[in-house]
Coordinates of C-alpha atoms and ligand atoms in Angstrom, one line a residue:
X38 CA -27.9 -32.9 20.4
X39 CA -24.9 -35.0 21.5
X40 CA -22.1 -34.0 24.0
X41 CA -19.0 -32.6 22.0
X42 CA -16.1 -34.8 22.3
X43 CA -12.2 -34.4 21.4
X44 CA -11.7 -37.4 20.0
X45 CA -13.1 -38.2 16.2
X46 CA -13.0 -42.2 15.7
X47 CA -11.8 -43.5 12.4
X48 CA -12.0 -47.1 10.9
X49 CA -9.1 -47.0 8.4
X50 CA -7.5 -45.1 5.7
X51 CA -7.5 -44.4 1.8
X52 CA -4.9 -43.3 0.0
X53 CA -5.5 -40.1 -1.7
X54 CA -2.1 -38.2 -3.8
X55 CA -3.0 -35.1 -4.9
X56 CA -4.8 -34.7 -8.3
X57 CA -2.0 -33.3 -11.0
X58 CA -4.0 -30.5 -11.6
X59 CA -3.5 -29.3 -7.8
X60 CA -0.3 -27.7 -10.0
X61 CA -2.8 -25.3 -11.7
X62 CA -3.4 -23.7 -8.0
X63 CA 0.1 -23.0 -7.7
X64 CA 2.1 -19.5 -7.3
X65 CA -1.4 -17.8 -8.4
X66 CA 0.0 -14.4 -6.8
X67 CA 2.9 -14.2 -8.5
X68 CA 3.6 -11.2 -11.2
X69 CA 6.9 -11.7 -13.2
X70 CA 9.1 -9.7 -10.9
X71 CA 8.5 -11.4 -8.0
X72 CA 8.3 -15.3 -9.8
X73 CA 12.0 -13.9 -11.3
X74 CA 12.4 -13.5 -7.8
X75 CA 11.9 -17.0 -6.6
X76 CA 14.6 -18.4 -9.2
X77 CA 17.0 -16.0 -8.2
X78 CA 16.6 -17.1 -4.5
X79 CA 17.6 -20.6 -5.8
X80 CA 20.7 -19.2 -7.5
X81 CA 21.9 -17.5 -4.4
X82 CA 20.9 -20.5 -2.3
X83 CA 23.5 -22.0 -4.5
X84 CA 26.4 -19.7 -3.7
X85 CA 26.1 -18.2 -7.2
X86 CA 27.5 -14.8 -7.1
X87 CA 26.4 -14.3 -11.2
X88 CA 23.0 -14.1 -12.5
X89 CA 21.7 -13.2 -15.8
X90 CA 17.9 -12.8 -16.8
X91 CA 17.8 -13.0 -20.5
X92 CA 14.8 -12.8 -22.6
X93 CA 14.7 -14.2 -25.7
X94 CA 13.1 -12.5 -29.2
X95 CA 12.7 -14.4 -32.4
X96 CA 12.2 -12.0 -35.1
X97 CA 9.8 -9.1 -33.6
X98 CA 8.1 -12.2 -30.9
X99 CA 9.2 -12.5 -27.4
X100 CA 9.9 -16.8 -27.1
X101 CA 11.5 -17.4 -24.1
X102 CA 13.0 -16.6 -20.8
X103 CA 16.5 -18.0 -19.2
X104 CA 17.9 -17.5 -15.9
X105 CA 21.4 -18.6 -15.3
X106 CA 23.9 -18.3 -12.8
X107 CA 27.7 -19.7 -11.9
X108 CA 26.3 -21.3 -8.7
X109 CA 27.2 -24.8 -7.0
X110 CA 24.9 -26.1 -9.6
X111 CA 22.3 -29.9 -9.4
X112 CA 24.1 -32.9 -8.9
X113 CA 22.7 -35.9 -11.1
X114 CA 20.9 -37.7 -7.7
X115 CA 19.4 -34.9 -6.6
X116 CA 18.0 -33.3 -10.0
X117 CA 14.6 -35.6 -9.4
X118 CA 14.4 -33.8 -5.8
X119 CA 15.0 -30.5 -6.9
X120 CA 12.2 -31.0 -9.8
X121 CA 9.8 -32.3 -7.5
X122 CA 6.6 -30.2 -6.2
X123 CA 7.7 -30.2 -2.2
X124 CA 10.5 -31.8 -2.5
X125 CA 12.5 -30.0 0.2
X126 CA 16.5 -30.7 1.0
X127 CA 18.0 -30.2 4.6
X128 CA 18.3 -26.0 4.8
X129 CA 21.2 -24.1 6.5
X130 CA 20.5 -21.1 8.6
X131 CA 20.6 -19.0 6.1
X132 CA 19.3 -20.6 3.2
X133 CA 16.4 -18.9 1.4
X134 CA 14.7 -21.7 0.2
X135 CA 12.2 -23.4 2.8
X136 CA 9.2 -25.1 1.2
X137 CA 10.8 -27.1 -2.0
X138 CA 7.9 -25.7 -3.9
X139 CA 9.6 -22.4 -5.3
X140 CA 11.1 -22.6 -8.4
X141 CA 8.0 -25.0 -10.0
X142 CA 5.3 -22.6 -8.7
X143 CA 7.4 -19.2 -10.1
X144 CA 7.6 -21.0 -12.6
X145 CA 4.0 -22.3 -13.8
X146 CA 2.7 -19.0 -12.5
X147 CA 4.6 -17.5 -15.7
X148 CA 5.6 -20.3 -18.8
X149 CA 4.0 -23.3 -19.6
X150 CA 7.1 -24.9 -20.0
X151 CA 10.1 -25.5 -17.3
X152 CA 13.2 -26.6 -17.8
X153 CA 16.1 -26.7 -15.6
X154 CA 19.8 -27.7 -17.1
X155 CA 22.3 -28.2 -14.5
X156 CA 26.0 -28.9 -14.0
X157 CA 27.6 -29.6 -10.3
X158 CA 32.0 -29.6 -10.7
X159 CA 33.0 -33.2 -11.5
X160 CA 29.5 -34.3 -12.6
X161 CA 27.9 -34.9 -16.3
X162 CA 25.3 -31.8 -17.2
X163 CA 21.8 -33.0 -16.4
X164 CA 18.4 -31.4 -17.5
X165 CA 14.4 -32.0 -16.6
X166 CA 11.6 -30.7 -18.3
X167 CA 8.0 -29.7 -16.8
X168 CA 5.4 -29.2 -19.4
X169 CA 2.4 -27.7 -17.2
X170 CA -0.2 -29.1 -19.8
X171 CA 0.7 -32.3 -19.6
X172 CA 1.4 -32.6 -15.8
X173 CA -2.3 -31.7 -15.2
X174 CA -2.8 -35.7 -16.6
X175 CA -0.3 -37.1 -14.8
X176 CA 3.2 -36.5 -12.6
X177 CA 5.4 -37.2 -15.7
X178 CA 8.8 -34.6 -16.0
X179 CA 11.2 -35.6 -19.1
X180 CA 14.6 -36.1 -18.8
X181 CA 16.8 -33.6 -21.3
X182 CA 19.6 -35.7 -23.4
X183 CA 22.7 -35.1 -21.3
X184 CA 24.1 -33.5 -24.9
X185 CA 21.4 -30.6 -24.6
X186 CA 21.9 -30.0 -21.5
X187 CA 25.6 -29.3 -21.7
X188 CA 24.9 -27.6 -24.9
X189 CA 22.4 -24.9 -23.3
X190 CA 24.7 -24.5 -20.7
X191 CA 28.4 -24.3 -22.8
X192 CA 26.0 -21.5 -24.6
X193 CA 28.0 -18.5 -24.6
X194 CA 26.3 -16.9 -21.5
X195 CA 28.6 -14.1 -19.5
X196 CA 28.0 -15.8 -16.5
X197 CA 30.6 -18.8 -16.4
X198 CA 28.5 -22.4 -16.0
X199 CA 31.7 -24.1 -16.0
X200 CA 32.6 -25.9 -13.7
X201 CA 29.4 -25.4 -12.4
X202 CA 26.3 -23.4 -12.8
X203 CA 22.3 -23.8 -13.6
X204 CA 20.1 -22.4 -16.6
X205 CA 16.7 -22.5 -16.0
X206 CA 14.4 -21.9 -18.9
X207 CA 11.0 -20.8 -19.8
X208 CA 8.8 -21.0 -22.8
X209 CA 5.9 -20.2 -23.8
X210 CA 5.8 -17.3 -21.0
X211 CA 2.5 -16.5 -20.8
X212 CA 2.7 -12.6 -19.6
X213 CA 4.5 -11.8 -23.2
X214 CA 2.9 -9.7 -25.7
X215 CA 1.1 -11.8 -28.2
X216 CA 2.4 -9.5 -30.8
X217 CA 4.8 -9.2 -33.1
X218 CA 4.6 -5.0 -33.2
X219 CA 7.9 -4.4 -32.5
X220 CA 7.3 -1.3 -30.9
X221 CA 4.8 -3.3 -28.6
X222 CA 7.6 -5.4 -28.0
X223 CA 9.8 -2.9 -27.0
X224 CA 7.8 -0.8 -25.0
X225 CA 7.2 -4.2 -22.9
X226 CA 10.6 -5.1 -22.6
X227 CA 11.9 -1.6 -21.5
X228 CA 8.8 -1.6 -18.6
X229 CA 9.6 -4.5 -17.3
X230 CA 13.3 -4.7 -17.1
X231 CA 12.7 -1.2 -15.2
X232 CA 10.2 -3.5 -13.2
X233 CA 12.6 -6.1 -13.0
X234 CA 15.4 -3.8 -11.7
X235 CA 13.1 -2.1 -9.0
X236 CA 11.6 -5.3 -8.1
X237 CA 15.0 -7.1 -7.4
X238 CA 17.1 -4.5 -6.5
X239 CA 14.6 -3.9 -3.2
X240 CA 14.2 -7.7 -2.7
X241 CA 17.9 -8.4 -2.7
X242 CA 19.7 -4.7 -1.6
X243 CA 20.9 -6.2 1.3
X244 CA 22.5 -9.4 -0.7
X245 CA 24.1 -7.6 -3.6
X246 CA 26.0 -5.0 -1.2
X247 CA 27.0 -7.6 1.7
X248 CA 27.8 -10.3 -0.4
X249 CA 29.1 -8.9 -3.5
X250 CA 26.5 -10.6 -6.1
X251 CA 26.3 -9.4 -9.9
X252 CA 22.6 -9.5 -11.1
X253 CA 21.8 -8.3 -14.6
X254 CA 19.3 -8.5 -17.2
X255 CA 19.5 -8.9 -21.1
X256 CA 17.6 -9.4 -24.3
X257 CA 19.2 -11.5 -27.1
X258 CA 17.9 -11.2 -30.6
X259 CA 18.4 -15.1 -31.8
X260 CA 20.8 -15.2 -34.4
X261 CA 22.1 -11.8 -33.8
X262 CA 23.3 -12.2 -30.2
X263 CA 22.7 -10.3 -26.7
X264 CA 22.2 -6.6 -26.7
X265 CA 24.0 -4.5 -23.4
X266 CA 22.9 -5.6 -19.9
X267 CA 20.7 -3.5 -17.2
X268 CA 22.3 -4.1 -13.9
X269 CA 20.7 -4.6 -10.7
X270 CA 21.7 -2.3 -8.7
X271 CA 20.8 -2.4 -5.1
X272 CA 17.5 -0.4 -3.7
X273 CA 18.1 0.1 -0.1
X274 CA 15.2 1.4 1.6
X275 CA 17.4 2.8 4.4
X276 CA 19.5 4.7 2.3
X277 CA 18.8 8.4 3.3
X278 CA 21.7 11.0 3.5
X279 CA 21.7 12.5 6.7
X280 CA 19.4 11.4 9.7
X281 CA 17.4 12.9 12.4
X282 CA 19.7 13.6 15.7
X283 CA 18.4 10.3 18.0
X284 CA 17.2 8.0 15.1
X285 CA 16.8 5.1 14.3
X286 CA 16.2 3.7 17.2
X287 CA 16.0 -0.3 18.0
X288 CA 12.3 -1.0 20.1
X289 CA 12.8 -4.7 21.5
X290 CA 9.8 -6.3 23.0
X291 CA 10.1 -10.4 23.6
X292 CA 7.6 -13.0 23.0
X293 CA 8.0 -16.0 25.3
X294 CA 11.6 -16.1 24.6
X295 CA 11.7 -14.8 20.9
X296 CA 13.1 -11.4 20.6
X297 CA 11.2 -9.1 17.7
X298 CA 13.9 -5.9 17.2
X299 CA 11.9 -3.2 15.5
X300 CA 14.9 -0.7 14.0
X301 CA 12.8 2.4 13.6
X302 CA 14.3 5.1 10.8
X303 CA 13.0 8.6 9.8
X304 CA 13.7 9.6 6.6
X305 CA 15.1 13.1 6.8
X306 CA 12.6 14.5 4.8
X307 CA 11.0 13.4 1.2
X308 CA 13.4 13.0 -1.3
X309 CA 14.1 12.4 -5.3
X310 CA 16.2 9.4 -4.6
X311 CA 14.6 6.0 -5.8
X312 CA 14.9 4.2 -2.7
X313 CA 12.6 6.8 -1.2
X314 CA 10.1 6.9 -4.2
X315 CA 10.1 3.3 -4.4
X316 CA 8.2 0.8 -6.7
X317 CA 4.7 1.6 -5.8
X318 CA 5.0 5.1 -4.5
X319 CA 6.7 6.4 -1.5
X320 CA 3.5 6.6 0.4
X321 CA 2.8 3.3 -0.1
X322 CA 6.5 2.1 1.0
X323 CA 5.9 3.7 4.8
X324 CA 5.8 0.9 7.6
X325 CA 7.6 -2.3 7.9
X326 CA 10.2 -4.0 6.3
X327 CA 10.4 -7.2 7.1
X328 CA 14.0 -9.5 6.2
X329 CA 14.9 -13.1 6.4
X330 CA 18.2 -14.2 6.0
X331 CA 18.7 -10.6 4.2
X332 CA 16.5 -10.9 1.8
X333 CA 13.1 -8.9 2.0
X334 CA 9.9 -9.8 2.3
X335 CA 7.5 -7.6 2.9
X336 CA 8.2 -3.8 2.0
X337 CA 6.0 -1.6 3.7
X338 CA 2.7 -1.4 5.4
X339 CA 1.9 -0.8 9.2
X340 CA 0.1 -4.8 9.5
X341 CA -2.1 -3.7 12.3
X342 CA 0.3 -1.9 14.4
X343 CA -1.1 1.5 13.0
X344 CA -3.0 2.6 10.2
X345 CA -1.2 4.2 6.9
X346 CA -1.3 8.3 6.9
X347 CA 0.3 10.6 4.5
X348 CA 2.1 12.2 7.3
X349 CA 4.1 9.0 8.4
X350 CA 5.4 8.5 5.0
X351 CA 9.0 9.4 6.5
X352 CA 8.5 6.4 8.9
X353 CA 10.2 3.1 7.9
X354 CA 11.0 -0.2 10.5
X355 CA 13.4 -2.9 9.7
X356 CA 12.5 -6.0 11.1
X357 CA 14.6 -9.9 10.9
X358 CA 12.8 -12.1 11.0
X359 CA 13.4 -16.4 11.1
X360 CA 10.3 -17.1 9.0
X361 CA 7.4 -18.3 10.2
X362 CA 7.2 -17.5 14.2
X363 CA 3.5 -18.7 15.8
X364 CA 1.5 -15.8 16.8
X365 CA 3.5 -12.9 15.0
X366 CA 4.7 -14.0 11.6
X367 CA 3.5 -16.1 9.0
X368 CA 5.2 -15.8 5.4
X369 CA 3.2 -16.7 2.3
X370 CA 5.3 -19.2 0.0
X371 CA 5.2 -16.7 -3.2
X372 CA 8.1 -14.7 -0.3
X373 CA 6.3 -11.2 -1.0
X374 CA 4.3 -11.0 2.2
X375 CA 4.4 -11.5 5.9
X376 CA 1.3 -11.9 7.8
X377 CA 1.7 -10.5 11.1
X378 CA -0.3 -12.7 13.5
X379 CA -2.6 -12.0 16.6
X380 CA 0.2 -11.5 19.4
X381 CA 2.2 -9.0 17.0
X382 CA 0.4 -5.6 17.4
X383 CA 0.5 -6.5 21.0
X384 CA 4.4 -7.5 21.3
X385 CA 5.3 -4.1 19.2
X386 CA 3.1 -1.9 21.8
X387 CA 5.5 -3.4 24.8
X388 CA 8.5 -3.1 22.5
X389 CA 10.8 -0.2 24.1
X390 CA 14.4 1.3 22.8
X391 CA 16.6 1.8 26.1
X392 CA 15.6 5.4 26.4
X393 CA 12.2 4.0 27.0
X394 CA 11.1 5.3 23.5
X395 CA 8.1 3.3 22.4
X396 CA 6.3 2.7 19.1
X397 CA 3.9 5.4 19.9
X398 CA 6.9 8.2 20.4
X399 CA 8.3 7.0 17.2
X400 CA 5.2 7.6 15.1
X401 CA 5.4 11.3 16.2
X402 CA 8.3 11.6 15.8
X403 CA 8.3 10.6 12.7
X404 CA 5.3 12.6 12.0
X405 CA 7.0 15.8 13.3
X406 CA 9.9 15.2 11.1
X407 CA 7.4 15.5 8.3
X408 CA 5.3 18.5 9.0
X409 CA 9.1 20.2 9.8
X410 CA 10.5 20.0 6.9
X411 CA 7.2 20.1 4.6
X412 CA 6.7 23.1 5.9
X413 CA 9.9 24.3 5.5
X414 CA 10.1 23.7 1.6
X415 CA 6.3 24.6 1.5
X416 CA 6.4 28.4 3.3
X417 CA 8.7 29.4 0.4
X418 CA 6.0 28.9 -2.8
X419 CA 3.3 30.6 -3.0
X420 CA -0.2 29.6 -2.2
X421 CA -2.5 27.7 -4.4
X422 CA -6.5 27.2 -5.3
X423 CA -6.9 23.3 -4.2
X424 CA -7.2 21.4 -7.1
X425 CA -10.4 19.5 -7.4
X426 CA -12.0 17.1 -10.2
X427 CA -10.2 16.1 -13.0
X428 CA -6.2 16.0 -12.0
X429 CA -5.2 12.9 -11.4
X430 CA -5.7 11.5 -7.8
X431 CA -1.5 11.2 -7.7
X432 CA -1.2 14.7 -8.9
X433 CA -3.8 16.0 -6.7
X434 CA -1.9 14.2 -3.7
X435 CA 1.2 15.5 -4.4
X436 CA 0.1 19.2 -5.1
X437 CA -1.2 19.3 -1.5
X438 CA 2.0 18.4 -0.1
X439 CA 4.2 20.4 -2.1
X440 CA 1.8 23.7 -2.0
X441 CA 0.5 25.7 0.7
X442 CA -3.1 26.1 0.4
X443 CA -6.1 28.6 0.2
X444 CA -9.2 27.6 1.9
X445 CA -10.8 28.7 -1.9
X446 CA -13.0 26.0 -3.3
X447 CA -11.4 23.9 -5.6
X448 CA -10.4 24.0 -9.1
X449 CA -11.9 21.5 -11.6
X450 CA -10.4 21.0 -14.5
X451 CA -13.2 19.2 -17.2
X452 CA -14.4 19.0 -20.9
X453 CA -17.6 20.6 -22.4
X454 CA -18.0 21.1 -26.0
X455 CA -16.9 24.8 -26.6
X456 CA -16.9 26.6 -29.8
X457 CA -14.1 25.6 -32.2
X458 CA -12.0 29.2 -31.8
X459 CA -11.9 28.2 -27.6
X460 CA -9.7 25.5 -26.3
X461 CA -10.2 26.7 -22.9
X462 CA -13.0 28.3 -21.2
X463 CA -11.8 29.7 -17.4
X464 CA -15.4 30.1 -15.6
X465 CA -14.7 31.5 -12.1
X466 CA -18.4 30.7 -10.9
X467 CA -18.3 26.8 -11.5
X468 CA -14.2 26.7 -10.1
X469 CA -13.6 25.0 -13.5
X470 CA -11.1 25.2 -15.9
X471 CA -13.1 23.8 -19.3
X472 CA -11.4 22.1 -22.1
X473 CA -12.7 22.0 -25.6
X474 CA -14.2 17.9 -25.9
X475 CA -14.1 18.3 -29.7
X476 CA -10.2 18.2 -29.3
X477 CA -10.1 15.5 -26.7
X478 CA -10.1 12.4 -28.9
X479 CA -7.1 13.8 -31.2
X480 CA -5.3 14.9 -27.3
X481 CA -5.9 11.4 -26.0
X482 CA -4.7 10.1 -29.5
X483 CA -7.1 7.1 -29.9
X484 CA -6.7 5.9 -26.0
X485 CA -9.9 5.7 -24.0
X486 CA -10.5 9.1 -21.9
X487 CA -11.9 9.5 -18.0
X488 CA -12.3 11.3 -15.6
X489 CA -8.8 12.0 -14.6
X490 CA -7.8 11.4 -18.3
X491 CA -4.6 13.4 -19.8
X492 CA -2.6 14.1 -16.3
X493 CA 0.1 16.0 -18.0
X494 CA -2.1 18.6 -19.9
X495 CA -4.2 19.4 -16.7
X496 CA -1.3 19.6 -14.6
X497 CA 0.2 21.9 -17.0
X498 CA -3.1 23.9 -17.1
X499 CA -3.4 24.0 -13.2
X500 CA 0.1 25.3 -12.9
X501 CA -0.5 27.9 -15.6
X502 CA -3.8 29.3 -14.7
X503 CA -4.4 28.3 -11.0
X504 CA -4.3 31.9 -9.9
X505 CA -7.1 33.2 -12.3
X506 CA -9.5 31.5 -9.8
X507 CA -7.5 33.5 -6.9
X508 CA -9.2 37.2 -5.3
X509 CA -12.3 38.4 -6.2
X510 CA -12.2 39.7 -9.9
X511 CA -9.7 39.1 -12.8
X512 CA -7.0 41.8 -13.2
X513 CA -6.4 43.3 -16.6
X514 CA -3.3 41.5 -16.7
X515 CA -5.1 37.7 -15.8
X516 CA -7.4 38.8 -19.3
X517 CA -5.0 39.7 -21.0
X518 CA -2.8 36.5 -20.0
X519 CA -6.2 34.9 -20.8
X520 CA -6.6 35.7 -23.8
X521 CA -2.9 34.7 -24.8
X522 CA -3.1 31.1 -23.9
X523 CA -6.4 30.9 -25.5
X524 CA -5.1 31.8 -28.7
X525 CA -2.0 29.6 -28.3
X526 CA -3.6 26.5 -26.8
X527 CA -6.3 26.7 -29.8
X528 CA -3.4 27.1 -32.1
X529 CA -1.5 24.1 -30.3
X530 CA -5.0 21.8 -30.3
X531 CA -5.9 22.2 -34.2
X532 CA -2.2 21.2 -35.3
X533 CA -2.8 18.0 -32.5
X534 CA -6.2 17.7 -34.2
X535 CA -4.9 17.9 -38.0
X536 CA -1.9 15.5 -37.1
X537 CA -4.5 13.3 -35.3
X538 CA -6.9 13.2 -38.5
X539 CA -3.8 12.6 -40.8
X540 CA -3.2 9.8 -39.1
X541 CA -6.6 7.8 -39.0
Ligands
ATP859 N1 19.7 -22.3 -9.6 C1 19.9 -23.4 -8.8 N2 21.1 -23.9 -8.5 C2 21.2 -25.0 -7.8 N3 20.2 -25.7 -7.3 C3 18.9 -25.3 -7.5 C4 18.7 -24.1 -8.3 N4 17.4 -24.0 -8.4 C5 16.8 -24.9 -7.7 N5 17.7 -25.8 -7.2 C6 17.5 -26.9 -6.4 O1 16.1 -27.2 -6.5 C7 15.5 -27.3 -5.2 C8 14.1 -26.9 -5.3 O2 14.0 -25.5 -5.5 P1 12.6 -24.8 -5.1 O3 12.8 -23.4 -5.3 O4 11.5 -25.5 -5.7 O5 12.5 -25.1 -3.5 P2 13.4 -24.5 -2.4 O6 14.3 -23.4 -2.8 O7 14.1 -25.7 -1.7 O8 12.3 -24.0 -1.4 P3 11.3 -22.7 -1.7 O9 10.0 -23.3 -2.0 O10 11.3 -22.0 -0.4 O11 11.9 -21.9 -2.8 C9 16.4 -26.4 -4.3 O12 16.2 -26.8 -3.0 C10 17.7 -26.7 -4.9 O13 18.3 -27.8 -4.3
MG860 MG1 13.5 -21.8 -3.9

């Protein structure tokens, strides 16, 4: 075996440019909220302070996608830059955009088709066009007559493109229902605008309070015009009324030279409001939330520094960051994550508030906040029978925290064929609720059962009869109840049954 050695000799070079189809690779972890995202980064990177996401519907069929905004617009020279797959410009220190790749890999990740229409003050409209098909052959973008161009912008959009402003446009979107069942249709659009709202509104809370920016999203029927707008309205994870006396606190630790500020909240207790119960489910949204140049990155998760537990759900850090730092951040260029590197769970264990509090102080503290006040709203209800298989794993979740409860065994609620006069069967010595399967199909309406199938109906169930599985026997009054909701339920499941039939 030969000695290692630094150096690797060369005896020349060979030009290799990427193969077109490197494109295909690109923004592959995108979803349509956060692509949506990337473009509206662009729009505020160009002082726009008026955006409008508008989907298109032809008939019953969803066709297309704009986003356009009143911003400082593309000049004609540097259209070609701004179309091209790394073409970055010189940033300012607080520009959003940093690898010139954004807007082309949001954009293939979702349409097959880009275009980008464009009008800077005191210039002639310009417009480029990416068809992703045809770049996989070769590096080819058209160049949109100038007259389209200014017609898709002079369009009669509410956000003013005039003097300046930028519509970007998708076709052929390839997350869109291939249907033309307008309810389909509908159902999609009302999802993901809710999506869209939740999505954007956390990504951008800072940016639409501090700096005053209108964001809304439309759906315009072609040939009939643009129905009412959903406004973004800003998510702000640090929103909580009230705070516990001494928080948040700021930890600072320093890594040769770069200062990392960890602002460490407690929420109060849980809460109803959205920005607690945010997009993906408060528990989830515990952890750090990491900012650059106001706009978020990363919304929750501990990256290392702990792991995630129920009981730190009230426990949320806000952390600026200046992109990518060596050793403690790296961002990924879809802007949804941060990747804390080695050094970071390190640098956050030395970080200290000037009380001396440190991240482990914080965490129980936060913890205590918790079992406080769940206790407090829990010690008023009355005690429950666990529930066990069958209830949704959400529903299970959240029954634990909101319920004080007996060490009994746990409650199943499951199907067995029963005879036709029994919807429900309460059998104390398997801790299970039955349900009657000969009405499931009708119940579930055509959709595929499981396990945790039909959360409403079981959680309805547990609430009702939970305490039949409670002491040792059943009173007379548990029968008798018994024997009402039997009779009702069975009642209830043949008219489901008969309108289920009718409609097959
Ligand atoms: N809505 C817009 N208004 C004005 N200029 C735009 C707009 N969208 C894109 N541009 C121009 O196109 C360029 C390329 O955008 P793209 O999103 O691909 O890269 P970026 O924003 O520079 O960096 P990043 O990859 O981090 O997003 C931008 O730098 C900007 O000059
Ligand atoms: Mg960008």
């Amino acid at each position: 075996m030969s000695v290692w050695t630094r150096d690797v000799p060369v005896e020349g070079t060979t030009e290799l440019p990427p193969d077109p189809r490197a494109l295909d690779a690109l923004g592959r972890n995108h979803s349509l909220e956060t692509a949506l995202a990337d473009l509206v980064d662009n729009s505020i990177d160009a002082d726009a302070d008026r955006i409008r996401i508008r989907f298109i519907r032809h008939r019953t069929r969803l066709v297309g996608l704009y986003v356009v905004d009143n911003g400082t617009g593309i000049r004609p020279d540097t259209i070609d830059a701004a179309m091209t797959v790394g073409g970055r410009r010189n940033y300012s220190g607080t520009d959003l955009g940093r690898f010139g790749v954004g807007l082309k890999a949001a954009s293939f990740s979702q349409a097959a088709s880009l275009t980008v229409m464009s009008r800077a003050a005191g210039h002639p409209p310009v417009g480029r066009r990416w068809l992703l098909n045809r770049s996989r052959r070769d590096y080819r973008c058209d160049i949109v007559t100038s007259d389209f161009a200014a017609a898709e912008l002079d369009r009669n959009w509410p956000v003013p493109t005039n003097p300046s402003g930028t519509v970007v446009r998708w076709d052929d979107v390839v997350g869109f229902p291939s249907t033309d069942d307008p309810a389909q249709v509908e159902e999609f659009l009302t999802r993901t605008i809710s999506h869209l709202q939740g999505h954007l509104g956390l990504t951008f809370h800072r940016i639409i309070t501090h700096r005053n920016i209108r964001i809304s999203i439309d759906v315009e029927d072609t040939g009939l015009g643009a129905g009412i707008a959903s406004t973004v309205n800003a998510l702000d994870p640090f929103a909580y009324p009230g705070t516990p006396p001494g928080w948040p606190k700021e930890l600072r630790a320093d890594l040769d030279g770069t200062p990392v500020v960890l602002r460490c909240h407690i929420w109060p207790g849980r809460s109803n409001l959205p920005q607690y119960r945010l997009p993906g489910g408060a528990e989830q949204r515990q952890g750090l939330y990491m900012y650059r140049h106001d706009r978020l990155l990363h919304a929750g998760g501990w990256e290392g520094v702990h792991a995630a537990d129920r009981r730190l759900q009230l426990a949320r850090v806000e952390i600026d960051i200046d992109g990518d730092t060596p050793g403690l951040f790296i961002m990924n260029p879809e802007k949804t994550r941060v990747t804390a590197g080695p050094l970071f769970a390190g640098t956050v264990a030395r970080a200290r508030a000037q009380d001396g509090t440190d991240i482990t102080t914080y965490l129980q503290a936060a913890e205590a906040v918790w079992t406080t006040t769940n206790q407090r709203t829990t010690a008023r209800r009355r005690p429950v029978v666990p529930p066990g298989r069958g209830l949704h794993p959400k529903v299970t979740r959240e029954i634990r925290d909101e319920l004080p409860q007996l060490t009994d065994e746990p409650v199943n609620i499951l199907w067995k064929a029963l005879p036709d006069n029994q919807f429900i069967e309460i059998d104390r010595e398997a801790n299970t609720l039955w349900l009657n399967r000969n009405y499931r199909a009708a119940l579930l309406g055509g959709r595929r059962g499981g396990l945790n199938d039909l959360p409403v109906l079981k959680t309805l169930l547990y609430l009702l009869a939970e305490n039949t599985f409670q002491g040792a026997h059943l009173g007379p009054r548990d029968k008798d109840n018994i024997e009402l909701w039997q009779s009702l339920l069975t009642t209830a499941a043949r008219a489901e049954r008969a309108a289920y039939e009718e409609r097959r």
